Amino acid sequence: MSTYFNEMIERGAVRPPYARLQGWVDQMPAELRNLKQAEAEALFRRIGITFAVYGEGGDPDRLIPFDMFPRVFSAQEWFRLERGIKQRARALNAFLADVYDRGEIIRAGRIPGRLVYLNEAYEKAVAGIRPPKNVYSHIVGIDLVRTGPDEFFVLEDNCRTPSGVSYMLENREIMMRMFPELFSANRIQPVEAYPELLRRTLASVAPEKCTATEPNVVILTPGHFNSAYYEHSFLADMMGVELVEGQDLFVEGEFVWMRTTEGPRKVDVIYRRIDDAFLDPLCFRPDSMLGVPGLMDVYRSGGVSICSAPGAGVADDKAVYTFVPEMVRFYLGEEPILQNVPTWQCAKADECQYVMENLADLVVKEVHGSGGYGMLVGPKSTKEQIEAFRHKIEADPDNYIAQPTLALSTVPSFVEEGVAPRHVDLRPYCLVGERIELVPGGLTRVALREGSLVVNSSQGGGVKDTWVLAE
Amino acid sequence: MRLFVEHVTTYTYDQPVRGVVQSHRLLPTQCQNQLTHRWNVTVSDGMPGGSFRDGAGDTIQAWSVRGPVDRIEVRVTGEVTTTDQAGVLRGNREIIPPVAWLDETLPTRPDAALKELAAKAESPTALGLAHELSALIAGAIAYRPGATDAHTTAAEALALGEGVCQDHAHALIACARLRDLPARYVSGYLFTDSDGKPHEAAHAWAEVWIEGLGWVGFDPANACCPDERYIRLGCGMDATHAAPIRGTARGPGSESMEIAVAVAATQQ
């Protein structure tokens, strides 16, 4: 296991960003640690943050384990990450603006047309419609893993409505409450501006027909039974905007209106946390009870903004992912700062053959899957599991992609027996409106099971506070 | 041919509803096949909403009606000059690329019988294939009003062997896509002089993408390509997507709908 990059300890020495954490851990007796852990859990329970991360389903009332050992980036490390993340968010939005317009990248032969236009997430209904500021994905969650001091890879992009940001904020809040001394000993950049930056981002993409100086922004939720409902209400609270369900909104004339006790109030920007298919029964699924009839006509005629734009998902499809570096070169004329994980498409015969011959070494995922379900981690699987998966791929090769098993970095974590390295990933949340903003931080997920490379909460994953140090 | 259209759709609710929202695809396509002189759409007590041209070139106009209301009338009157373009749609401004119309939707999802039918066409050219498929479908699904309903799928209509223009169009779309020809559903009007055939003036057909020609209309129900008797309103993946009127009412009342369409002509 020594081949994994440990973000705190390198060749027996503590790496500089973690310098002040060594003493903190050394001086924490086991009893105090247990006490603090219990305190953290009680805090999480009290604020009610018990939803599944990233809409993975599962028991919505289950608490996601919080690991108190923070993950730390130096200012220099973050500087490069930030440039890479913003670059990628710009390229993804340029791609969306292109494929819903003339599709130059396809005409240029850089991406196969069928991959885009026959993609489940491609929405004909928004072709030719230009959203405000030409932004489609306003919150881009980019999942990153690290394999060395300077080696970061993008696992996947989330262009629709990435969740989990409330964990980033709450993890910080709770750490500050429990360990104030850490925050005076370390110069940690704050993340608390996120809700205000999100509100400003959303307000900056008000529709062309909006004349108000302060656009009316709302969050549209499927309702309290949704696994991320806590986050929807949390963000509405923090931004000071209304949290609404489809039934609270209606279309009349050229606009969308919200029912209030003082009568209808016009809505300018909808940060929707419901899927495209359920937005508007007149445009998408006729049986949807969650959406607002007529919403898409208002959107398409410039009466309301929808964030993310319907159809934004075509940029974060796992098969389209392969082409993101190409998007960076094509639209920005730059070399990608963040690398993709090499990916084999089982839809291609030669690549599928390679995958079949190397199943024991690869990670195989469903193209549209999420949450760590329906995937094969070759090195961690039995022969029987591998053979069973082989049949699944044979039956429907188009549905699978494969990637090498990455040597995910580790960060020390509190476990039963003390402190031990555990594998982590990172999801920063890039905001795209009139400007591109990124708060210094993100959500670190940690695979708390020893040796596990799967950080999903449904598979025994937890979360950590993520620090970016000031220079 | 100069065509006059009068198209009235009446919605009645058994108890007043709180409001109605509609999305109309009710304007003749702006293309060389037809020239619109006069076109008027009214909705009783209606408030016009936003309007825009979508990626297929259709003009969409939103409407809403504030309740309580128990009856709504959508009235379309207009006058169009059509020219025969041998079925080819010319000069329509659209941004959606043909390949996007290879996708399937529920009513056009092929089953074994549709696959078998689609495989029967043997022409070496795309245009030939489309003609052949259109003829095969006309032969396999007899025109019989009332045999199917709005929710019948192409596969069901083929199994039944009977249907109306909607079923013919869905079946042709399914078969064309199976042969890797992009295809779509078109809504419009058809002028039928007294040839004794019981065709409705509200009509639907299919368009198939023929490389080099563009979108070409096929009307299996009438065994022809759309000519000067046809007025094109808009298109979509299937009948639901291409519907001239999509709408919904707020409130518990149940809705009933009546449609009256008349298309008259003066020869020039």
Coordinates of C-alpha atoms in Angstrom, one line a residue, chain A residues 4-236:
Chain A
Y4 CA -0.2 5.4 -2.7
F5 CA 0.6 9.1 -2.4
N6 CA -0.1 10.2 1.2
E7 CA -1.0 13.9 1.2
M8 CA 0.4 14.4 4.7
I9 CA 3.4 12.2 5.0
E10 CA 6.0 11.9 2.2
R11 CA 9.1 9.8 2.7
G12 CA 8.6 9.9 6.5
A13 CA 8.4 13.7 6.6
V14 CA 5.3 15.8 7.1
R15 CA 4.4 17.8 3.9
P16 CA 4.3 21.6 4.6
P17 CA 0.5 22.1 4.3
Y18 CA 0.0 19.6 7.1
A19 CA 2.8 20.9 9.4
R20 CA 0.6 22.2 12.1
L21 CA -1.7 19.2 12.1
Q22 CA 0.9 16.8 13.4
G23 CA 1.1 18.4 16.8
W24 CA -2.7 18.7 16.9
V25 CA -3.1 14.9 16.4
D26 CA -0.3 14.1 18.8
Q27 CA -1.8 16.1 21.6
M28 CA -5.3 14.7 21.2
P29 CA -5.8 11.8 23.6
A30 CA -8.2 9.0 22.5
E31 CA -10.9 10.0 25.0
L32 CA -11.0 13.5 23.7
R33 CA -11.1 12.3 20.1
N34 CA -14.1 10.1 20.9
L35 CA -15.8 12.9 22.7
K36 CA -15.2 15.3 19.8
Q37 CA -16.5 12.7 17.3
A38 CA -19.6 12.3 19.4
E39 CA -20.0 16.0 19.5
A40 CA -19.6 16.3 15.7
E41 CA -22.3 13.7 15.2
A42 CA -24.6 15.4 17.6
L43 CA -24.1 18.7 15.7
F44 CA -24.8 17.1 12.4
R45 CA -27.9 15.4 13.7
R46 CA -29.2 18.7 15.2
I47 CA -28.9 20.6 12.0
G48 CA -30.5 17.7 10.2
I49 CA -27.9 17.1 7.6
T50 CA -28.5 13.5 6.9
F51 CA -29.1 13.3 3.2
A52 CA -27.3 11.1 0.7
V53 CA -24.4 12.9 -1.1
Y54 CA -24.9 13.3 -4.8
G55 CA -28.4 11.9 -4.9
E56 CA -27.2 8.4 -4.5
G57 CA -30.4 7.3 -3.0
G58 CA -30.3 5.0 0.0
D59 CA -31.6 5.8 3.4
P60 CA -32.2 9.6 3.5
D61 CA -32.1 9.7 7.3
R62 CA -28.7 8.1 7.5
L63 CA -25.9 10.2 8.8
I64 CA -22.8 10.4 6.6
P65 CA -19.7 9.8 8.7
F66 CA -17.8 12.9 9.2
D67 CA -14.1 12.5 9.6
M68 CA -12.6 15.3 11.7
F69 CA -9.1 15.0 10.2
P70 CA -9.0 17.8 7.6
R71 CA -7.6 17.6 4.1
V72 CA -5.2 20.4 3.3
F73 CA -4.1 22.1 0.1
S74 CA -1.3 24.7 -0.1
A75 CA -2.0 28.0 -1.9
Q76 CA 0.3 26.9 -4.7
E77 CA -1.5 23.6 -5.1
W78 CA -4.9 25.3 -5.2
F79 CA -3.7 27.9 -7.6
R80 CA -3.1 25.3 -10.3
L81 CA -6.3 23.4 -9.5
E82 CA -8.3 26.6 -9.6
R83 CA -7.0 27.4 -13.1
G84 CA -7.7 23.9 -14.3
I85 CA -11.2 23.8 -12.9
K86 CA -12.2 27.2 -14.3
Q87 CA -10.7 26.3 -17.6
R88 CA -12.8 23.1 -17.7
A89 CA -16.0 24.9 -16.6
R90 CA -15.5 27.4 -19.5
A91 CA -14.9 24.7 -22.0
L92 CA -18.0 22.7 -20.9
N93 CA -20.2 25.8 -21.3
A94 CA -18.7 26.6 -24.7
F95 CA -19.4 23.1 -25.8
L96 CA -23.1 23.4 -24.6
A97 CA -23.5 26.7 -26.4
D98 CA -22.1 25.1 -29.5
V99 CA -24.0 21.9 -29.7
Y100 CA -27.3 23.8 -29.2
D101 CA -26.2 26.1 -31.9
R102 CA -24.3 25.3 -35.1
G103 CA -22.3 22.4 -33.6
E104 CA -18.9 23.6 -34.9
I105 CA -17.0 21.0 -32.9
I106 CA -19.0 18.3 -34.7
R107 CA -18.7 19.8 -38.1
A108 CA -14.9 20.0 -37.5
G109 CA -14.9 16.3 -36.8
R110 CA -13.6 16.6 -33.3
I111 CA -16.5 14.8 -31.6
P112 CA -18.9 12.3 -33.3
G113 CA -22.3 13.8 -33.9
R114 CA -24.2 10.8 -32.9
L115 CA -22.6 10.8 -29.4
V116 CA -24.0 14.2 -28.8
Y117 CA -27.3 14.4 -30.7
L118 CA -28.5 10.9 -29.9
N119 CA -27.4 11.3 -26.3
E120 CA -30.2 10.9 -23.8
A121 CA -29.4 14.3 -22.2
Y122 CA -29.5 16.2 -25.5
E123 CA -32.7 18.3 -25.6
K124 CA -34.0 19.3 -29.0
A125 CA -36.3 21.6 -27.2
V126 CA -33.5 24.1 -26.4
A127 CA -31.7 23.9 -29.7
G128 CA -31.4 27.4 -31.1
I129 CA -32.3 29.1 -27.8
R130 CA -29.5 31.2 -26.3
P131 CA -29.7 31.4 -22.5
P132 CA -28.6 34.7 -20.8
K133 CA -24.8 35.2 -21.0
N134 CA -24.8 32.0 -23.0
V135 CA -24.2 30.0 -19.9
Y136 CA -25.8 26.6 -19.6
S137 CA -24.1 25.0 -16.6
H138 CA -24.0 27.6 -13.7
I139 CA -22.7 25.2 -11.1
V140 CA -20.1 22.8 -12.4
G141 CA -19.0 20.1 -9.9
I142 CA -15.8 18.5 -11.1
D143 CA -14.8 15.3 -9.4
L144 CA -11.0 15.1 -9.0
V145 CA -8.7 12.5 -7.7
R146 CA -5.0 12.8 -7.0
T147 CA -2.2 10.3 -7.5
G148 CA 0.9 12.3 -6.7
P149 CA 2.1 15.7 -5.6
D150 CA 1.2 17.3 -8.9
E151 CA -0.9 14.6 -10.5
F152 CA -4.6 15.3 -10.5
F153 CA -7.2 13.6 -12.7
V154 CA -10.8 14.5 -13.5
L155 CA -13.0 11.5 -12.8
E156 CA -16.2 13.1 -14.0
D157 CA -18.0 16.4 -14.6
N158 CA -21.3 17.3 -13.1
C159 CA -23.0 20.0 -15.2
R160 CA -26.6 19.7 -14.1
T161 CA -27.2 20.2 -10.4
P162 CA -24.2 18.8 -8.5
S163 CA -25.1 18.3 -4.8
G164 CA -23.0 18.1 -1.7
V165 CA -22.0 21.8 -1.4
S166 CA -23.9 22.0 1.9
Y167 CA -21.4 19.5 3.3
M168 CA -18.6 21.7 2.3
L169 CA -20.1 24.5 4.3
E170 CA -21.3 22.5 7.2
N171 CA -18.1 20.6 7.6
R172 CA -16.3 23.9 7.9
E173 CA -18.8 25.3 10.3
I174 CA -18.5 22.3 12.6
M175 CA -14.7 22.2 12.5
M176 CA -14.6 25.9 13.4
R177 CA -17.0 25.3 16.3
M178 CA -15.1 22.3 17.6
F179 CA -11.5 23.3 17.0
P180 CA -11.3 27.1 17.0
E181 CA -7.6 26.8 17.9
L182 CA -6.9 25.1 14.5
F183 CA -8.3 28.1 12.7
S184 CA -6.1 30.5 14.6
A185 CA -3.0 28.4 14.1
N186 CA -3.6 27.9 10.4
R187 CA -4.3 30.5 7.8
I188 CA -7.3 28.8 6.2
Q189 CA -9.1 30.5 3.3
P190 CA -12.8 30.9 4.0
V191 CA -15.5 29.1 2.0
E192 CA -18.5 30.9 3.7
A193 CA -18.9 33.3 0.7
Y194 CA -20.3 30.5 -1.4
P195 CA -24.0 31.1 -0.9
E196 CA -23.6 34.8 -1.6
L197 CA -21.5 34.0 -4.7
L198 CA -24.1 31.5 -5.8
R199 CA -26.9 34.1 -5.4
R200 CA -24.9 36.7 -7.4
T201 CA -24.1 34.1 -10.1
L202 CA -27.8 33.3 -10.4
A203 CA -28.9 37.0 -10.4
S204 CA -26.3 37.7 -13.1
V205 CA -28.1 35.4 -15.5
A206 CA -31.5 37.1 -15.2
P207 CA -33.5 36.8 -18.4
E208 CA -33.7 39.5 -21.0
K209 CA -37.3 40.4 -20.1
C210 CA -36.3 41.0 -16.5
T211 CA -36.2 44.8 -15.7
A212 CA -35.8 44.5 -11.9
T213 CA -32.4 45.6 -10.5
E214 CA -32.6 42.7 -8.0
P215 CA -33.9 39.7 -9.9
N216 CA -36.2 37.3 -8.0
V217 CA -34.3 34.1 -7.6
V218 CA -35.9 30.9 -6.3
I219 CA -34.8 27.3 -5.7
L220 CA -37.2 24.7 -7.2
T221 CA -37.1 21.4 -5.3
P222 CA -39.0 18.2 -6.0
G223 CA -40.0 18.2 -2.3
H224 CA -39.1 17.0 1.1
F225 CA -39.0 13.3 0.1
N226 CA -36.0 14.1 -2.1
S227 CA -32.7 12.9 -0.7
A228 CA -31.1 16.3 -1.1
Y229 CA -34.0 18.3 0.3
Y230 CA -31.9 19.4 3.2
E231 CA -29.4 21.0 0.9
H232 CA -32.2 22.7 -1.1
S233 CA -33.6 24.3 2.0
F234 CA -30.2 25.0 3.4
L235 CA -29.1 26.9 0.3
A236 CA -32.4 28.8 0.1

